[in-house]
Short mmCIF file of C-alpha atoms and ligand atoms in Angstrom, two decimals:
data_model
loop_
_atom_site.label_atom_id
_atom_site.label_comp_id
_atom_site.label_asym_id
_atom_site.label_seq_id
_atom_site.Cartn_x
_atom_site.Cartn_y
_atom_site.Cartn_z
CA UNK A 1 110.30 129.94 57.70
CA UNK A 2 113.13 131.65 59.94
CA UNK A 3 115.01 128.75 61.86
CA UNK A 4 113.73 129.27 65.69
CA UNK A 5 116.53 129.98 68.27
CA UNK A 6 116.49 127.99 70.95
CA UNK A 7 118.17 130.88 72.97
CA UNK A 8 115.24 133.50 72.21
CA UNK A 9 113.01 130.98 73.32
CA UNK A 10 115.33 130.38 76.61
CA UNK A 11 115.31 134.46 76.92
CA UNK A 12 111.75 134.96 75.98
CA UNK A 13 110.86 132.78 78.68
CA UNK A 14 112.48 134.59 81.41
CA UNK A 15 109.50 136.91 80.99
CA UNK A 16 107.49 134.47 82.48
CA UNK A 17 107.34 134.61 86.45
CA UNK A 18 107.52 130.86 88.11
CA UNK A 19 105.32 129.72 91.01
CA UNK A 20 106.61 131.97 93.17
CA UNK A 21 106.04 135.14 91.48
CA UNK A 22 109.73 136.65 92.39
CA UNK A 23 111.89 135.24 89.83
CA UNK A 24 111.34 133.48 86.58
CA UNK A 25 111.11 130.10 85.45
CA UNK A 26 114.43 129.87 83.58
CA UNK A 27 116.71 131.25 86.74
CA UNK A 28 114.88 128.56 88.76
CA UNK A 29 115.84 126.51 86.51
CA UNK A 30 112.30 124.78 86.22
CA UNK A 31 112.57 124.51 81.85
CA UNK A 32 113.72 120.92 80.42
CA UNK A 33 116.01 120.75 77.51
CA UNK A 34 113.98 122.65 74.63
CA UNK A 35 113.24 120.70 71.53
CA UNK A 36 112.40 122.71 68.59
CA UNK A 37 111.31 120.60 65.18
CA UNK A 38 110.23 122.70 62.00
CA UNK A 39 108.14 125.60 63.74
CA UNK A 40 107.12 124.36 66.77
CA UNK A 41 108.48 124.16 69.96
CA UNK A 42 108.46 121.23 73.14
CA UNK A 43 109.67 121.48 76.67
CA UNK A 44 108.61 120.92 80.37
CA UNK A 45 108.33 123.09 82.93
CA UNK A 46 109.00 121.41 86.82
CA UNK A 47 106.97 122.98 89.08
CA UNK A 48 106.40 122.41 93.01
CA UNK A 49 103.57 119.43 93.65
CA UNK A 50 101.67 121.52 96.18
CA UNK A 51 101.02 124.81 93.87
CA UNK A 52 99.24 122.51 91.89
CA UNK A 53 96.36 124.96 91.45
CA UNK A 54 98.04 127.66 90.04
CA UNK A 55 99.54 125.36 87.57
CA UNK A 56 97.78 126.14 84.47
CA UNK A 57 98.26 129.33 84.33
CA UNK A 58 101.86 129.39 84.76
CA UNK A 59 101.99 126.38 81.38
CA UNK A 60 99.98 129.03 79.62
CA UNK A 61 101.78 131.96 80.45
CA UNK A 62 104.82 129.88 79.25
CA UNK A 63 103.15 129.01 76.12
CA UNK A 64 102.25 132.39 74.99
CA UNK A 65 105.66 133.79 75.24
CA UNK A 66 107.58 131.33 73.52
CA UNK A 67 104.52 131.59 71.06
CA UNK A 68 105.69 135.54 70.22
CA UNK A 69 109.58 134.12 69.53
CA UNK A 70 109.91 134.72 65.31
CA UNK A 71 109.09 131.78 63.48
CA UNK A 72 107.30 129.88 66.10
CA UNK A 73 104.03 128.05 64.97
CA UNK A 74 103.10 126.17 67.63
CA UNK A 75 104.31 124.95 71.39
CA UNK A 76 103.85 122.31 73.72
CA UNK A 77 104.02 123.14 77.17
CA UNK A 78 103.62 120.05 80.01
CA UNK A 79 103.96 120.44 83.78
CA UNK A 80 106.05 117.92 85.41
CA UNK A 81 106.88 118.10 89.19
CA UNK A 82 109.80 116.72 90.70
CA UNK A 83 109.27 114.12 93.70
CA UNK A 84 110.81 115.07 96.89
CA UNK A 85 111.78 112.25 99.10
CA UNK A 86 109.69 110.57 101.38
CA UNK A 87 106.45 111.61 98.72
CA UNK A 88 104.36 108.47 97.63
CA UNK A 89 104.07 108.99 93.62
CA UNK A 90 101.10 106.58 93.48
CA UNK A 91 98.94 109.79 95.80
CA UNK A 92 98.45 112.70 93.87
CA UNK A 93 96.14 114.82 95.67
CA UNK A 94 93.03 115.39 93.95
CA UNK A 95 92.92 118.82 92.43
CA UNK A 96 90.19 120.48 90.35
CA UNK A 97 90.95 119.71 86.74
CA UNK A 98 92.15 122.31 84.73
CA UNK A 99 89.34 124.26 82.04
CA UNK A 100 91.57 123.53 78.89
CA UNK A 101 91.66 120.46 76.81
CA UNK A 102 87.60 120.32 77.65
CA UNK A 103 88.71 117.82 80.78
CA UNK A 104 85.42 115.95 82.07
CA UNK A 105 85.48 116.63 85.56
CA UNK A 106 87.10 114.29 88.32
CA UNK A 107 84.91 111.85 89.56
CA UNK A 108 85.23 109.40 92.00
CA UNK A 109 82.89 106.21 90.59
CA UNK A 110 81.34 106.77 87.60
CA UNK A 111 82.94 107.62 84.08
CA UNK A 112 81.23 110.30 82.31
CA UNK A 113 78.66 109.48 79.68
CA UNK A 114 79.53 109.94 76.20
CA UNK A 115 83.45 109.91 76.24
CA UNK A 116 85.00 110.85 73.12
CA UNK A 117 87.52 108.55 71.26
CA UNK A 118 90.76 108.45 70.29
CA UNK A 119 90.63 110.23 66.51
CA UNK A 120 92.12 107.00 64.53
CA UNK A 121 91.72 104.66 67.41
CA UNK A 122 89.20 101.72 67.39
CA UNK A 123 90.25 99.88 70.49
CA UNK A 124 92.10 101.31 73.77
CA UNK A 125 93.67 98.12 76.17
CA UNK A 126 94.49 99.29 79.61
CA UNK A 127 97.28 97.41 81.07
CA UNK A 128 97.82 97.50 84.44
CA UNK A 129 98.91 96.26 88.01
CA UNK A 130 98.40 96.72 91.37
CA UNK A 131 101.80 97.81 92.23
CA UNK A 132 105.43 98.44 90.51
CA UNK A 133 108.08 95.65 89.24
CA UNK A 134 105.51 92.93 88.47
CA UNK A 135 106.40 93.05 84.76
CA UNK A 136 103.54 95.27 83.10
CA UNK A 137 105.70 97.63 80.94
CA UNK A 138 107.17 94.42 79.55
CA UNK A 139 103.82 92.70 78.91
CA UNK A 140 102.01 95.70 77.62
CA UNK A 141 105.00 96.64 74.99
CA UNK A 142 105.20 92.99 74.35
CA UNK A 143 101.51 92.60 74.47
CA UNK A 144 100.85 95.54 71.40
CA UNK A 145 103.79 93.84 69.21
CA UNK A 146 102.16 90.68 69.13
CA UNK A 147 98.64 92.20 68.86
CA UNK A 148 100.53 93.86 65.49
CA UNK A 149 101.85 90.51 64.81
CA UNK A 150 98.80 88.63 64.58
CA UNK A 151 97.75 91.20 62.13
CA UNK A 152 96.05 94.34 64.00
CA UNK A 153 97.55 97.99 63.86
CA UNK A 154 98.80 98.72 67.19
CA UNK A 155 99.60 101.85 68.76
CA UNK A 156 101.24 101.89 72.50
CA UNK A 157 100.87 105.03 74.86
CA UNK A 158 102.69 105.24 77.97
CA UNK A 159 100.93 106.62 80.81
CA UNK A 160 103.24 105.38 83.19
CA UNK A 161 103.77 109.01 83.55
CA UNK A 162 105.54 107.85 87.24
CA UNK A 163 107.87 105.92 85.37
CA UNK A 164 107.80 105.73 81.77
CA UNK A 165 109.88 102.80 80.17
CA UNK A 166 108.67 102.50 77.15
CA UNK A 167 111.41 104.81 75.07
CA UNK A 168 113.67 102.53 76.92
CA UNK A 169 112.10 98.99 76.11
CA UNK A 170 112.14 100.13 72.68
CA UNK A 171 115.33 101.64 71.91
CA UNK A 172 113.64 104.91 71.24
CA UNK A 173 115.60 106.90 74.03
CA UNK A 174 117.34 109.21 71.96
CA UNK A 175 114.30 110.11 69.93
CA UNK A 176 111.77 112.89 70.11
CA UNK A 177 108.53 112.60 68.30
CA UNK A 178 107.61 115.50 65.73
CA UNK A 179 105.46 118.42 66.15
CA UNK A 180 103.19 118.91 63.61
CA UNK A 181 100.55 121.24 62.80
CA UNK A 182 99.67 123.33 65.36
CA UNK A 183 100.45 121.66 68.72
CA UNK A 184 100.29 117.93 67.85
CA UNK A 185 102.97 115.33 67.92
CA UNK A 186 103.73 112.62 65.61
CA UNK A 187 104.45 109.36 67.33
CA UNK A 188 107.10 107.44 66.92
CA UNK A 189 106.79 104.43 64.98
CA UNK A 190 108.86 101.14 66.93
CA UNK A 191 108.70 97.67 64.93
CA UNK A 192 105.34 98.81 63.47
CA UNK A 193 103.81 99.48 66.41
CA UNK A 194 102.92 103.58 67.03
CA UNK A 195 104.53 105.07 70.20
CA UNK A 196 103.88 107.91 72.50
CA UNK A 197 105.32 108.23 75.92
CA UNK A 198 105.87 110.79 78.25
CA UNK A 199 109.21 109.61 78.32
CA UNK A 200 109.91 111.25 74.97
CA UNK A 201 109.97 114.64 76.61
CA UNK A 202 111.26 114.30 80.77
CA UNK A 203 113.97 112.12 81.33
CA UNK A 204 113.37 108.44 82.65
CA UNK A 205 114.97 108.94 85.88
CA UNK A 206 113.92 112.44 87.18
CA UNK A 207 111.96 110.83 90.01
CA UNK A 208 108.69 112.97 89.44
CA UNK A 209 104.75 113.27 91.25
CA UNK A 210 102.16 114.14 89.60
CA UNK A 211 99.08 116.08 91.20
CA UNK A 212 95.23 115.43 89.33
CA UNK A 213 95.53 118.00 86.99
CA UNK A 214 98.65 117.50 85.90
CA UNK A 215 98.04 113.88 85.59
CA UNK A 216 94.86 114.64 83.42
CA UNK A 217 95.95 117.52 81.37
CA UNK A 218 99.45 115.23 80.58
CA UNK A 219 97.38 112.38 79.64
CA UNK A 220 95.01 114.23 77.49
CA UNK A 221 98.22 115.94 75.65
CA UNK A 222 99.42 112.10 74.76
CA UNK A 223 96.08 111.10 73.71
CA UNK A 224 94.42 114.03 71.40
CA UNK A 225 97.33 115.99 70.76
CA UNK A 226 99.24 113.26 68.77
CA UNK A 227 98.36 112.42 65.43
CA UNK A 228 97.72 108.79 65.57
CA UNK A 229 97.46 106.68 62.61
CA UNK A 230 94.38 104.55 61.98
CA UNK A 231 94.81 102.14 64.66
CA UNK A 232 92.86 98.97 65.59
CA UNK A 233 93.93 98.86 68.99
CA UNK A 234 96.00 100.93 71.24
CA UNK A 235 97.62 99.22 74.14
CA UNK A 236 97.66 101.79 77.04
CA UNK A 237 100.76 101.31 79.91
CA UNK A 238 99.19 102.63 82.93
CA UNK A 239 101.01 103.49 85.95
CA UNK A 240 101.04 101.22 88.74
CA UNK A 241 98.15 101.08 91.26
CA UNK A 242 94.83 102.66 91.80
CA UNK A 243 95.63 106.57 91.64
CA UNK A 244 94.16 109.10 89.65
CA UNK A 245 96.06 108.70 86.68
CA UNK A 246 93.99 104.96 86.27
CA UNK A 247 90.70 106.82 87.07
CA UNK A 248 91.42 109.60 84.66
CA UNK A 249 91.94 107.05 82.05
CA UNK A 250 88.81 105.35 82.42
CA UNK A 251 86.79 108.73 82.93
CA UNK A 252 88.47 110.20 79.81
CA UNK A 253 88.62 107.48 77.22
CA UNK A 254 86.47 104.71 76.61
CA UNK A 255 88.29 102.11 77.51
CA UNK A 256 87.61 98.52 75.37
CA UNK A 257 88.64 96.79 78.72
CA UNK A 258 91.80 96.41 81.00
CA UNK A 259 94.41 93.60 81.36
CA UNK A 260 95.92 93.45 84.66
CA UNK A 261 99.55 91.60 85.34
CA UNK A 262 100.27 89.79 88.84
CA UNK A 263 102.87 87.50 90.07
CA UNK A 264 101.91 84.43 91.27
CA UNK A 265 102.68 85.54 94.49
CA UNK A 266 99.57 86.22 97.05
CA UNK A 267 101.19 89.84 98.05
CA UNK A 268 100.33 90.94 94.32
CA UNK A 269 97.38 89.14 93.83
CA UNK A 270 95.84 91.50 96.53
CA UNK A 271 97.47 94.28 94.51
CA UNK A 272 96.01 92.59 91.43
CA UNK A 273 92.16 92.39 93.18
CA UNK A 274 92.56 95.87 93.95
CA UNK A 275 93.28 97.17 90.29
CA UNK A 276 90.40 94.79 89.26
CA UNK A 277 87.72 96.33 92.06
CA UNK A 278 88.88 99.69 90.73
CA UNK A 279 88.27 99.54 86.98
CA UNK A 280 84.72 97.23 87.76
CA UNK A 281 84.15 100.30 89.64
CA UNK A 282 84.09 102.77 86.69
CA UNK A 283 82.62 100.31 84.57
CA UNK A 284 85.44 99.08 82.34
CA UNK A 285 85.68 95.43 81.70
CA UNK A 286 88.55 93.42 83.08
CA UNK A 287 89.45 90.84 79.87
CA UNK A 288 91.81 88.76 82.24
CA UNK A 289 94.85 88.80 84.35
CA UNK A 290 98.37 88.06 82.84
CA UNK A 291 100.40 85.89 85.49
CA UNK A 292 104.08 86.91 84.75
CA UNK A 293 107.15 85.11 85.80
CA UNK A 294 104.81 82.31 85.96
CA UNK A 295 107.87 79.60 85.92
CA UNK A 296 111.43 79.46 85.20
CA UNK A 297 112.28 77.53 82.27
CA UNK A 298 115.75 76.35 82.42
CA UNK A 299 117.48 77.83 79.19
CA UNK A 300 119.78 74.60 79.19
CA UNK A 301 117.95 71.57 80.40
CA UNK A 302 114.63 73.17 79.35
CA UNK A 303 113.35 71.61 83.05
CA UNK A 304 110.46 73.83 84.25
CA UNK A 305 110.75 75.17 87.76
CA UNK A 306 107.74 77.12 90.24
CA UNK A 307 109.71 79.71 91.49
CA UNK A 308 106.72 81.44 93.30
CA UNK A 309 103.25 79.20 94.24
CA UNK A 310 102.20 79.22 90.74
CA UNK A 311 99.11 79.08 89.24
CA UNK A 312 97.81 82.04 91.71
CA UNK A 313 96.79 83.83 89.33
CA UNK A 314 94.33 81.76 87.46
CA UNK A 315 92.84 80.56 90.61
CA UNK A 316 92.48 84.09 91.55
CA UNK A 317 91.27 84.74 88.08
CA UNK A 318 88.67 81.71 88.22
CA UNK A 319 87.64 82.84 91.79
CA UNK A 320 86.95 86.20 90.74
CA UNK A 321 84.83 85.13 87.28
CA UNK A 322 87.28 87.16 84.60
CA UNK A 323 89.18 85.07 82.10
CA UNK A 324 92.69 83.91 82.77
CA UNK A 325 94.84 84.84 79.83
CA UNK A 326 97.99 82.81 80.13
CA UNK A 327 101.05 82.35 81.64
CA UNK A 328 104.95 84.12 81.14
CA UNK A 329 107.83 82.61 82.77
CA UNK A 330 110.82 84.03 84.29
CA UNK A 331 113.25 84.34 81.89
CA UNK A 332 116.77 85.74 80.97
CA UNK A 333 116.37 86.64 77.58
CA UNK A 334 112.42 88.68 78.15
CA UNK A 335 114.71 90.73 80.82
CA UNK A 336 117.64 91.52 78.55
CA UNK A 337 115.96 91.60 74.97
CA UNK A 338 113.89 94.31 76.79
CA UNK A 339 116.74 96.32 78.17
CA UNK A 340 118.62 95.97 74.73
CA UNK A 341 115.40 98.10 73.38
CA UNK A 342 113.68 94.79 71.26
CA UNK A 343 111.77 92.62 73.00
CA UNK A 344 111.22 89.01 72.72
CA UNK A 345 107.76 89.17 70.72
CA UNK A 346 110.56 91.28 68.08
CA UNK A 347 113.68 89.60 68.54
CA UNK A 348 112.65 86.17 68.60
CA UNK A 349 109.26 86.11 67.13
CA UNK A 350 109.46 82.29 66.96
CA UNK A 351 110.63 81.73 70.31
CA UNK A 352 108.15 79.91 72.85
CA UNK A 353 107.96 82.67 74.75
CA UNK A 354 107.13 84.99 71.67
CA UNK A 355 104.34 82.46 71.31
CA UNK A 356 103.32 83.06 74.64
CA UNK A 357 102.90 86.71 74.01
CA UNK A 358 100.65 86.13 70.54
CA UNK A 359 98.11 83.95 72.64
CA UNK A 360 97.33 85.76 75.18
CA UNK A 361 97.41 88.69 72.56
CA UNK A 362 94.59 86.32 70.85
CA UNK A 363 92.77 86.03 73.85
CA UNK A 364 92.85 89.63 74.69
CA UNK A 365 91.72 90.78 71.05
CA UNK A 366 89.04 88.17 71.19
CA UNK A 367 88.16 89.65 74.56
CA UNK A 368 87.59 92.93 73.08
CA UNK A 369 85.46 91.17 70.17
CA UNK A 370 83.31 89.31 72.90
CA UNK A 371 82.76 92.75 75.02
CA UNK A 372 81.50 94.69 72.05
CA UNK A 373 79.33 91.45 70.98
CA UNK A 374 78.12 92.25 74.46
CA UNK A 375 78.14 95.69 74.60
CA UNK A 376 76.45 96.47 71.57
CA UNK A 377 78.20 98.39 68.52
CA UNK A 378 81.54 99.70 68.38
CA UNK A 379 82.72 103.10 69.04
CA UNK A 380 82.25 105.00 65.76
CA UNK A 381 85.55 105.75 64.10
CA UNK A 382 86.70 108.92 64.01
CA UNK A 383 89.16 109.84 61.00
CA UNK A 384 91.10 113.22 61.20
CA UNK A 385 91.69 114.60 57.11
CA UNK A 386 95.06 115.50 56.89
P1 LIG B 1 106.09 97.12 85.92
O1 LIG B 1 106.25 97.88 84.80
O2 LIG B 1 105.23 96.45 86.46
O3 LIG B 1 107.25 98.03 86.90
P2 LIG B 1 108.61 95.89 84.64
O4 LIG B 1 108.01 95.56 82.85
O5 LIG B 1 109.89 97.42 83.95
O6 LIG B 1 107.88 96.01 85.75
O7 LIG B 1 109.81 94.80 84.90
C1 LIG B 1 110.13 95.02 86.12
C2 LIG B 1 111.71 94.46 85.54
O8 LIG B 1 111.65 92.97 85.45
C3 LIG B 1 112.68 94.28 84.48
O9 LIG B 1 113.66 94.05 84.52
C4 LIG B 1 112.08 93.85 83.49
O10 LIG B 1 112.94 93.15 82.34
C5 LIG B 1 112.17 92.35 84.21
N1 LIG B 1 111.13 91.02 83.88
C6 LIG B 1 109.37 91.42 83.49
N2 LIG B 1 108.99 90.40 83.32
C7 LIG B 1 109.78 89.42 82.79
C8 LIG B 1 110.18 88.26 82.63
N3 LIG B 1 108.86 87.23 82.60
N4 LIG B 1 111.05 87.84 82.70
C9 LIG B 1 112.27 88.06 83.42
N5 LIG B 1 112.46 89.36 83.47
C10 LIG B 1 111.20 89.91 83.61
#
């Protein structure tokens, strides 16, 4: 097989006109770093967010151009849009869905019937929060590791396209997924958990704004164009808020349930309630609420301090009639281990913090099994033959 010449790929992309039609995508500086793996090429194109409707043609044209380069067996191209000052990333403009990937039309309330599962994945759990900064990603990553520690085969999908953080949290920043087959990615593996993130493709600190079709297209690629192994459970780190990405997830895949993360403050709980209502609207069972940064455990004297009005989430869960899954203390070690790329459940599995997450994982899994018992048989398990 001839080696793919990166310069040749870039040269070929010069034939693809930019969104304004006047110049090309390379000259306009819209192409990300081009990743080449075997016969496969992967990159992203930055496009103006307000031109969402015409983006799919551009993406397809770039993909076709790259495929004509000698040695290229497959190309994977995703569209991203840089966020302009003043844009609110969490409220993408709804657009008609693209025709590719068999995406279901965007609907406001009810999920489409007969949603296809992700091949090889048994149960998909969304971890969501009403707003950013409450510890959703920290919870998602530790929950996945805890589910694995409890004996399940677990995967982790970073659907937080506005701020993908799993590459950093799992120490995978310098790694890229391998492209296999025509346009399929092999997920990376960290601490026994399979991981896929849009952050492998775009820089974590590039602010992004995503429009409806791009959200659907990118999420579909990450869910369905990835060769997930045979997983008991996939934890999805959702973007904060209740925008298009959440609706897309709920509409495109059969979610076994959602876990809502909240801090004890009232304000966050109001946001959490919105998240809860959104999942209920699209018929996704809410497995429960996790109270994060619930209390402070002094590392020196062991004294427990209620930094905020602790217990708000437990009361709220009771009021709303959803399970309370547990409380995670505010602790420096939780932050430091995440920052170091080895979250606490993996870094210190015998610590009280790891136990907190494992107990939450146990309750989450009980919830999934309960929902299945209530809701009938589990979804069929689709296996891809190698
Ligand atoms: P989100 O995904 O909701 O934006 P993150 O998981 O990225 O939130 O957490 C935000 C920040 O708070 C990170 O620096 C993280 O390390 C820290 N953090 C999250 N949970 C805890 C906790 N229980 N104790 C201490 N720091 C935490």
